[in-house]
Amino acid sequence: MISNSLLLIPGLPSIRFIDIVDIAMVAILFYELYKLVKGTNVMRIFWAVIIFYISWRIVDALNMRLSSEILGQFISIGLIALVIVFQPEIRKFLLLIGTKTQLDGDNVRKRIQFWKHHMNNAKTVSYDAYVQACIHMSQTRTGALIVFKRQNEIEEIARTGEAIHAKASSALIETIFFKNSPLHDGAMIVQGSSILAARCILPVSSNPNIDPNLGLRHRSAIGITEQLDVISVIVSEETGAISYAVGGDIHHNVTPIELQQYLEQNC
């Protein structure tokens, strides 16, 4: 058993076991933050902040009073400025932490009920209607965007559209996404075998690494999965290809069998 006593290393300062734990925790935190902002404009701003801070330390060490005073004033209000600049990323990070923890009593109760319901109904919830609808819409080049609710509450998104609250069927899904239907534009929100709402407005991803050939439907599908624990299924109006997005990543040209297996295992 490793104690919290000093680890003596010749030629180096004494290092405690708790220091190693501290370093590991900080490394994990920075790694998670890096994954969160990787590929976004935030990285450029982050490096600009680092360069600005290093410059301030250099002019301060060289006793360049005027430059040090000016840069020091910027540094003093830097925290407020960073909160303003990184507000979307901070919100996303807190949503991510909240989704993974949710330790208060009401959320624990909801999660237990969810898993109990999931275990009891794993064999009764069928995704055949969604898959069959995607097959037919793929053949007719009918654009569609279906968002499958998982852990997060999604009522705020559902309220941007029209409430449905109906049992899912292939015919109903295809009717909603039919190009002359007043509900075809936007996203459909579903949970299990129920359609909660249609014509919903989703946040659009601003990730610059997304394929520029992807349209607004695909960017919206990715955007909602960046913020909430959901799965988005997309049928391309241009190519008829079926794709799904989860965790900010999109998987293109999946087969109906692959889609059904993924939904059954992850919804």
mmCIF file of C-alpha atoms in Angstrom:
data_model
loop_
_atom_site.group_PDB
_atom_site.id
_atom_site.type_symbol
_atom_site.label_atom_id
_atom_site.label_comp_id
_atom_site.label_asym_id
_atom_site.label_seq_id
_atom_site.Cartn_x
_atom_site.Cartn_y
_atom_site.Cartn_z
ATOM 1 C CA MET A 1 0.000 0.000 0.000
ATOM 2 C CA ILE A 2 1.337 3.427 -0.994
ATOM 3 C CA SER A 3 1.240 5.878 1.878
ATOM 4 C CA ASN A 4 0.973 9.653 1.759
ATOM 5 C CA SER A 5 4.558 9.896 2.990
ATOM 6 C CA LEU A 6 7.311 11.637 1.064
ATOM 7 C CA LEU A 7 8.741 9.885 -1.969
ATOM 8 C CA LEU A 8 12.439 10.634 -1.901
ATOM 9 C CA ILE A 9 14.029 10.898 -5.337
ATOM 10 C CA PRO A 10 17.749 11.756 -5.433
ATOM 11 C CA GLY A 11 18.414 15.150 -6.984
ATOM 12 C CA LEU A 12 14.736 16.132 -7.042
ATOM 13 C CA PRO A 13 12.465 17.808 -4.507
ATOM 14 C CA SER A 14 10.435 15.482 -2.313
ATOM 15 C CA ILE A 15 7.176 14.467 -3.975
ATOM 16 C CA ARG A 16 4.189 13.249 -2.008
ATOM 17 C CA PHE A 17 1.734 10.698 -3.322
ATOM 18 C CA ILE A 18 -1.029 13.294 -2.999
ATOM 19 C CA ASP A 19 0.973 15.536 -5.370
ATOM 20 C CA ILE A 20 0.871 12.803 -8.007
ATOM 21 C CA VAL A 21 -2.890 12.521 -7.563
ATOM 22 C CA ASP A 22 -3.191 16.308 -7.829
ATOM 23 C CA ILE A 23 -1.199 16.387 -11.078
ATOM 24 C CA ALA A 24 -3.260 13.537 -12.527
ATOM 25 C CA MET A 25 -6.532 15.302 -11.703
ATOM 26 C CA VAL A 26 -5.364 18.541 -13.310
ATOM 27 C CA ALA A 27 -4.159 16.626 -16.386
ATOM 28 C CA ILE A 28 -7.550 14.916 -16.748
ATOM 29 C CA LEU A 29 -9.343 18.256 -16.370
ATOM 30 C CA PHE A 30 -7.217 19.922 -19.044
ATOM 31 C CA TYR A 31 -7.631 16.898 -21.337
ATOM 32 C CA GLU A 32 -11.431 17.054 -21.055
ATOM 33 C CA LEU A 33 -11.359 20.798 -21.691
ATOM 34 C CA TYR A 34 -9.143 20.233 -24.735
ATOM 35 C CA LYS A 35 -11.555 17.655 -26.172
ATOM 36 C CA LEU A 36 -14.399 20.101 -25.612
ATOM 37 C CA VAL A 37 -12.830 22.974 -27.555
ATOM 38 C CA LYS A 38 -10.737 20.985 -30.060
ATOM 39 C CA GLY A 39 -11.359 22.102 -33.616
ATOM 40 C CA THR A 40 -13.148 25.321 -32.628
ATOM 41 C CA ASN A 41 -12.119 28.969 -32.677
ATOM 42 C CA VAL A 42 -11.759 28.770 -28.905
ATOM 43 C CA MET A 43 -8.310 27.225 -29.343
ATOM 44 C CA ARG A 44 -7.092 30.336 -31.166
ATOM 45 C CA ILE A 45 -8.420 32.558 -28.401
ATOM 46 C CA PHE A 46 -6.850 30.269 -25.793
ATOM 47 C CA TRP A 47 -3.398 30.526 -27.394
ATOM 48 C CA ALA A 48 -3.804 34.300 -27.698
ATOM 49 C CA VAL A 49 -4.511 34.449 -23.944
ATOM 50 C CA ILE A 50 -1.410 32.332 -23.205
ATOM 51 C CA ILE A 51 0.788 34.569 -25.377
ATOM 52 C CA PHE A 52 -0.680 37.667 -23.711
ATOM 53 C CA TYR A 53 0.039 36.266 -20.237
ATOM 54 C CA ILE A 54 3.614 35.225 -21.112
ATOM 55 C CA SER A 55 4.252 38.684 -22.572
ATOM 56 C CA TRP A 56 3.044 40.286 -19.352
ATOM 57 C CA ARG A 57 5.342 38.071 -17.253
ATOM 58 C CA ILE A 58 8.309 38.923 -19.490
ATOM 59 C CA VAL A 59 7.849 42.704 -19.377
ATOM 60 C CA ASP A 60 7.236 42.489 -15.631
ATOM 61 C CA ALA A 61 10.477 40.527 -15.135
ATOM 62 C CA LEU A 62 12.386 43.064 -17.262
ATOM 63 C CA ASN A 63 10.921 45.863 -15.139
ATOM 64 C CA MET A 64 9.330 47.568 -18.150
ATOM 65 C CA ARG A 65 6.972 49.624 -16.043
ATOM 66 C CA LEU A 66 4.712 51.191 -18.658
ATOM 67 C CA SER A 67 4.142 47.976 -20.636
ATOM 68 C CA SER A 68 3.774 45.993 -17.418
ATOM 69 C CA GLU A 69 1.185 48.437 -16.085
ATOM 70 C CA ILE A 70 -0.880 48.344 -19.278
ATOM 71 C CA LEU A 71 -0.777 44.567 -19.612
ATOM 72 C CA GLY A 72 -1.422 44.194 -15.880
ATOM 73 C CA GLN A 73 -4.672 46.162 -16.204
ATOM 74 C CA PHE A 74 -5.845 43.776 -18.922
ATOM 75 C CA ILE A 75 -4.879 40.776 -16.809
ATOM 76 C CA SER A 76 -6.817 42.139 -13.818
ATOM 77 C CA ILE A 77 -10.077 42.074 -15.793
ATOM 78 C CA GLY A 78 -9.105 38.960 -17.725
ATOM 79 C CA LEU A 79 -11.342 36.588 -15.758
ATOM 80 C CA ILE A 80 -14.473 38.578 -16.542
ATOM 81 C CA ALA A 81 -13.444 38.863 -20.183
ATOM 82 C CA LEU A 82 -12.820 35.110 -20.415
ATOM 83 C CA VAL A 83 -16.244 34.340 -18.930
ATOM 84 C CA ILE A 84 -17.853 36.562 -21.586
ATOM 85 C CA VAL A 85 -15.796 35.167 -24.474
ATOM 86 C CA PHE A 86 -16.123 31.521 -23.453
ATOM 87 C CA GLN A 87 -19.753 31.677 -22.286
ATOM 88 C CA PRO A 88 -21.049 29.075 -24.813
ATOM 89 C CA GLU A 89 -18.185 26.671 -24.027
ATOM 90 C CA ILE A 90 -18.595 27.126 -20.251
ATOM 91 C CA ARG A 91 -22.307 26.397 -20.566
ATOM 92 C CA LYS A 92 -21.567 23.313 -22.668
ATOM 93 C CA PHE A 93 -18.966 22.090 -20.166
ATOM 94 C CA LEU A 94 -21.348 22.539 -17.215
ATOM 95 C CA LEU A 95 -24.102 20.745 -19.122
ATOM 96 C CA LEU A 96 -21.669 17.897 -19.759
ATOM 97 C CA ILE A 97 -20.732 17.678 -16.073
ATOM 98 C CA GLY A 98 -24.359 17.908 -14.998
ATOM 99 C CA THR A 99 -25.377 15.160 -17.394
ATOM 100 C CA LYS A 100 -22.689 12.794 -16.103
ATOM 101 C CA THR A 101 -23.221 13.458 -12.392
ATOM 102 C CA GLN A 102 -26.803 14.466 -11.540
ATOM 103 C CA LEU A 103 -26.370 13.632 -7.856
ATOM 104 C CA ASP A 104 -29.369 15.426 -6.364
ATOM 105 C CA GLY A 105 -32.168 13.251 -5.019
ATOM 106 C CA ASP A 106 -34.786 14.037 -7.660
ATOM 107 C CA ASN A 107 -32.432 13.293 -10.556
ATOM 108 C CA VAL A 108 -31.170 10.122 -8.895
ATOM 109 C CA ARG A 109 -34.770 8.986 -8.522
ATOM 110 C CA LYS A 110 -35.478 9.795 -12.176
ATOM 111 C CA ARG A 111 -32.360 7.957 -13.303
ATOM 112 C CA ILE A 112 -33.254 4.863 -11.263
ATOM 113 C CA GLN A 113 -36.754 4.934 -12.722
ATOM 114 C CA PHE A 114 -35.304 5.377 -16.212
ATOM 115 C CA TRP A 115 -33.030 2.358 -15.902
ATOM 116 C CA LYS A 116 -35.799 0.316 -14.317
ATOM 117 C CA HIS A 117 -38.085 1.248 -17.182
ATOM 118 C CA HIS A 118 -35.297 0.578 -19.666
ATOM 119 C CA MET A 119 -34.597 -2.881 -18.239
ATOM 120 C CA ASN A 120 -38.262 -3.807 -18.062
ATOM 121 C CA ASN A 121 -39.077 -2.559 -21.543
ATOM 122 C CA ALA A 122 -35.874 -3.329 -23.426
ATOM 123 C CA LYS A 123 -37.655 -6.048 -25.360
ATOM 124 C CA THR A 124 -40.972 -4.195 -25.765
ATOM 125 C CA VAL A 125 -39.705 -0.895 -27.212
ATOM 126 C CA SER A 126 -39.436 -1.326 -30.962
ATOM 127 C CA TYR A 127 -37.579 0.962 -33.333
ATOM 128 C CA ASP A 128 -38.949 -0.764 -36.419
ATOM 129 C CA ALA A 129 -41.263 2.151 -37.234
ATOM 130 C CA TYR A 130 -38.387 4.639 -37.290
ATOM 131 C CA VAL A 131 -36.129 2.384 -39.346
ATOM 132 C CA GLN A 132 -38.877 1.517 -41.847
ATOM 133 C CA ALA A 133 -39.736 5.190 -42.217
ATOM 134 C CA CYS A 134 -36.063 6.017 -42.821
ATOM 135 C CA ILE A 135 -35.863 3.305 -45.486
ATOM 136 C CA HIS A 136 -38.916 4.640 -47.338
ATOM 137 C CA MET A 137 -37.801 8.288 -47.010
ATOM 138 C CA SER A 138 -34.337 7.329 -48.233
ATOM 139 C CA GLN A 139 -35.851 5.734 -51.331
ATOM 140 C CA THR A 140 -37.978 8.796 -52.089
ATOM 141 C CA ARG A 141 -35.239 11.319 -51.148
ATOM 142 C CA THR A 142 -37.390 12.826 -48.414
ATOM 143 C CA GLY A 143 -35.344 14.848 -45.937
ATOM 144 C CA ALA A 144 -35.858 13.998 -42.271
ATOM 145 C CA LEU A 145 -34.348 14.707 -38.864
ATOM 146 C CA ILE A 146 -35.371 12.609 -35.850
ATOM 147 C CA VAL A 147 -33.965 13.255 -32.358
ATOM 148 C CA PHE A 148 -34.113 10.386 -29.854
ATOM 149 C CA LYS A 149 -34.280 11.533 -26.242
ATOM 150 C CA ARG A 150 -32.087 9.710 -23.722
ATOM 151 C CA GLN A 151 -31.042 11.126 -20.304
ATOM 152 C CA ASN A 152 -31.426 14.877 -20.677
ATOM 153 C CA GLU A 153 -34.698 16.725 -20.364
ATOM 154 C CA ILE A 154 -35.541 18.058 -23.811
ATOM 155 C CA GLU A 155 -38.850 19.847 -23.192
ATOM 156 C CA GLU A 156 -37.286 23.232 -23.970
ATOM 157 C CA ILE A 157 -36.431 22.039 -27.476
ATOM 158 C CA ALA A 158 -39.796 20.309 -27.891
ATOM 159 C CA ARG A 159 -41.622 23.552 -27.049
ATOM 160 C CA THR A 160 -40.110 25.206 -30.140
ATOM 161 C CA GLY A 161 -42.279 22.944 -32.315
ATOM 162 C CA GLU A 162 -45.755 21.396 -32.378
ATOM 163 C CA ALA A 163 -46.716 18.894 -29.682
ATOM 164 C CA ILE A 164 -47.685 15.477 -31.085
ATOM 165 C CA HIS A 165 -47.664 12.914 -28.232
ATOM 166 C CA ALA A 166 -48.613 10.002 -30.463
ATOM 167 C CA LYS A 167 -47.490 6.431 -30.876
ATOM 168 C CA ALA A 168 -44.871 6.199 -33.592
ATOM 169 C CA SER A 169 -45.703 4.470 -36.846
ATOM 170 C CA SER A 170 -43.929 4.439 -40.159
ATOM 171 C CA ALA A 171 -46.897 6.011 -41.941
ATOM 172 C CA LEU A 172 -47.188 8.844 -39.378
ATOM 173 C CA ILE A 173 -43.466 9.644 -39.529
ATOM 174 C CA GLU A 174 -43.476 9.703 -43.338
ATOM 175 C CA THR A 175 -46.600 11.879 -43.351
ATOM 176 C CA ILE A 176 -44.982 14.425 -41.026
ATOM 177 C CA PHE A 177 -41.848 14.670 -43.178
ATOM 178 C CA PHE A 178 -43.735 14.732 -46.488
ATOM 179 C CA LYS A 179 -42.529 17.846 -48.320
ATOM 180 C CA ASN A 180 -46.013 19.417 -48.515
ATOM 181 C CA SER A 181 -46.753 18.819 -44.833
ATOM 182 C CA PRO A 182 -46.727 21.940 -42.615
ATOM 183 C CA LEU A 183 -44.693 19.957 -40.058
ATOM 184 C CA HIS A 184 -41.981 18.627 -42.370
ATOM 185 C CA ASP A 185 -39.457 21.407 -41.738
ATOM 186 C CA GLY A 186 -37.429 21.042 -38.547
ATOM 187 C CA ALA A 187 -36.806 18.111 -36.225
ATOM 188 C CA MET A 188 -39.005 15.431 -34.740
ATOM 189 C CA ILE A 189 -38.440 14.687 -31.031
ATOM 190 C CA VAL A 190 -39.144 11.117 -29.937
ATOM 191 C CA GLN A 191 -38.770 8.948 -26.856
ATOM 192 C CA GLY A 192 -39.071 5.216 -27.122
ATOM 193 C CA SER A 193 -42.172 4.436 -29.173
ATOM 194 C CA SER A 194 -43.698 7.909 -28.764
ATOM 195 C CA ILE A 195 -43.430 11.003 -30.949
ATOM 196 C CA LEU A 196 -43.280 13.983 -28.596
ATOM 197 C CA ALA A 197 -43.121 16.918 -31.043
ATOM 198 C CA ALA A 198 -42.379 17.896 -34.635
ATOM 199 C CA ARG A 199 -41.119 20.983 -36.494
ATOM 200 C CA CYS A 200 -38.698 21.713 -33.640
ATOM 201 C CA ILE A 201 -35.808 24.159 -33.935
ATOM 202 C CA LEU A 202 -32.355 22.825 -33.035
ATOM 203 C CA PRO A 203 -29.085 24.637 -32.302
ATOM 204 C CA VAL A 204 -26.691 24.591 -35.254
ATOM 205 C CA SER A 205 -23.150 23.361 -34.681
ATOM 206 C CA SER A 206 -20.399 25.923 -35.201
ATOM 207 C CA ASN A 207 -17.612 23.329 -35.436
ATOM 208 C CA PRO A 208 -15.381 24.437 -38.361
ATOM 209 C CA ASN A 209 -14.231 20.855 -38.963
ATOM 210 C CA ILE A 210 -17.658 19.722 -40.171
ATOM 211 C CA ASP A 211 -17.734 18.756 -43.837
ATOM 212 C CA PRO A 212 -18.667 21.975 -45.696
ATOM 213 C CA ASN A 213 -20.861 19.927 -48.047
ATOM 214 C CA LEU A 214 -23.243 19.145 -45.181
ATOM 215 C CA GLY A 215 -26.357 21.285 -45.031
ATOM 216 C CA LEU A 216 -28.303 22.879 -42.208
ATOM 217 C CA ARG A 217 -30.157 19.655 -41.366
ATOM 218 C CA HIS A 218 -26.935 17.761 -40.673
ATOM 219 C CA ARG A 219 -25.376 20.692 -38.776
ATOM 220 C CA SER A 220 -28.470 20.917 -36.587
ATOM 221 C CA ALA A 221 -28.335 17.180 -35.948
ATOM 222 C CA ILE A 222 -24.733 17.518 -34.787
ATOM 223 C CA GLY A 223 -25.429 20.702 -32.817
ATOM 224 C CA ILE A 224 -28.120 19.186 -30.587
ATOM 225 C CA THR A 225 -25.879 16.214 -29.752
ATOM 226 C CA GLU A 226 -23.101 18.613 -28.715
ATOM 227 C CA GLN A 227 -25.363 20.087 -26.040
ATOM 228 C CA LEU A 228 -27.628 17.232 -24.961
ATOM 229 C CA ASP A 229 -27.443 13.478 -24.482
ATOM 230 C CA VAL A 230 -29.494 12.543 -27.552
ATOM 231 C CA ILE A 231 -29.138 10.639 -30.806
ATOM 232 C CA SER A 232 -30.021 12.359 -34.084
ATOM 233 C CA VAL A 233 -30.961 10.387 -37.187
ATOM 234 C CA ILE A 234 -30.813 12.171 -40.543
ATOM 235 C CA VAL A 235 -32.114 11.256 -43.983
ATOM 236 C CA SER A 236 -30.474 13.354 -46.671
ATOM 237 C CA GLU A 237 -32.828 15.037 -49.118
ATOM 238 C CA GLU A 238 -30.078 15.274 -51.751
ATOM 239 C CA THR A 239 -28.645 11.742 -51.627
ATOM 240 C CA GLY A 240 -31.109 9.718 -49.575
ATOM 241 C CA ALA A 241 -28.256 8.566 -47.318
ATOM 242 C CA ILE A 242 -29.071 7.702 -43.716
ATOM 243 C CA SER A 243 -26.763 9.011 -40.991
ATOM 244 C CA TYR A 244 -26.820 9.398 -37.228
ATOM 245 C CA ALA A 245 -25.065 11.816 -34.891
ATOM 246 C CA VAL A 246 -24.132 11.382 -31.238
ATOM 247 C CA GLY A 247 -21.778 13.298 -28.951
ATOM 248 C CA GLY A 248 -20.985 15.830 -31.666
ATOM 249 C CA ASP A 249 -19.818 13.153 -34.133
ATOM 250 C CA ILE A 250 -21.698 12.069 -37.236
ATOM 251 C CA HIS A 251 -21.706 8.610 -38.811
ATOM 252 C CA HIS A 252 -22.532 8.680 -42.513
ATOM 253 C CA ASN A 253 -24.217 6.184 -44.821
ATOM 254 C CA VAL A 254 -25.285 3.629 -42.236
ATOM 255 C CA THR A 255 -27.407 0.688 -43.283
ATOM 256 C CA PRO A 256 -30.900 0.174 -41.844
ATOM 257 C CA ILE A 257 -29.637 -2.845 -39.898
ATOM 258 C CA GLU A 258 -26.768 -0.822 -38.396
ATOM 259 C CA LEU A 259 -29.189 1.967 -37.474
ATOM 260 C CA GLN A 260 -31.648 -0.372 -35.777
ATOM 261 C CA GLN A 261 -28.917 -2.155 -33.830
ATOM 262 C CA TYR A 262 -27.457 1.148 -32.653
ATOM 263 C CA LEU A 263 -30.819 2.512 -31.523
ATOM 264 C CA GLU A 264 -31.712 -0.688 -29.684
ATOM 265 C CA GLN A 265 -28.376 -0.736 -27.867
ATOM 266 C CA ASN A 266 -28.093 2.965 -27.021
ATOM 267 C CA CYS A 267 -31.572 4.456 -26.629
#
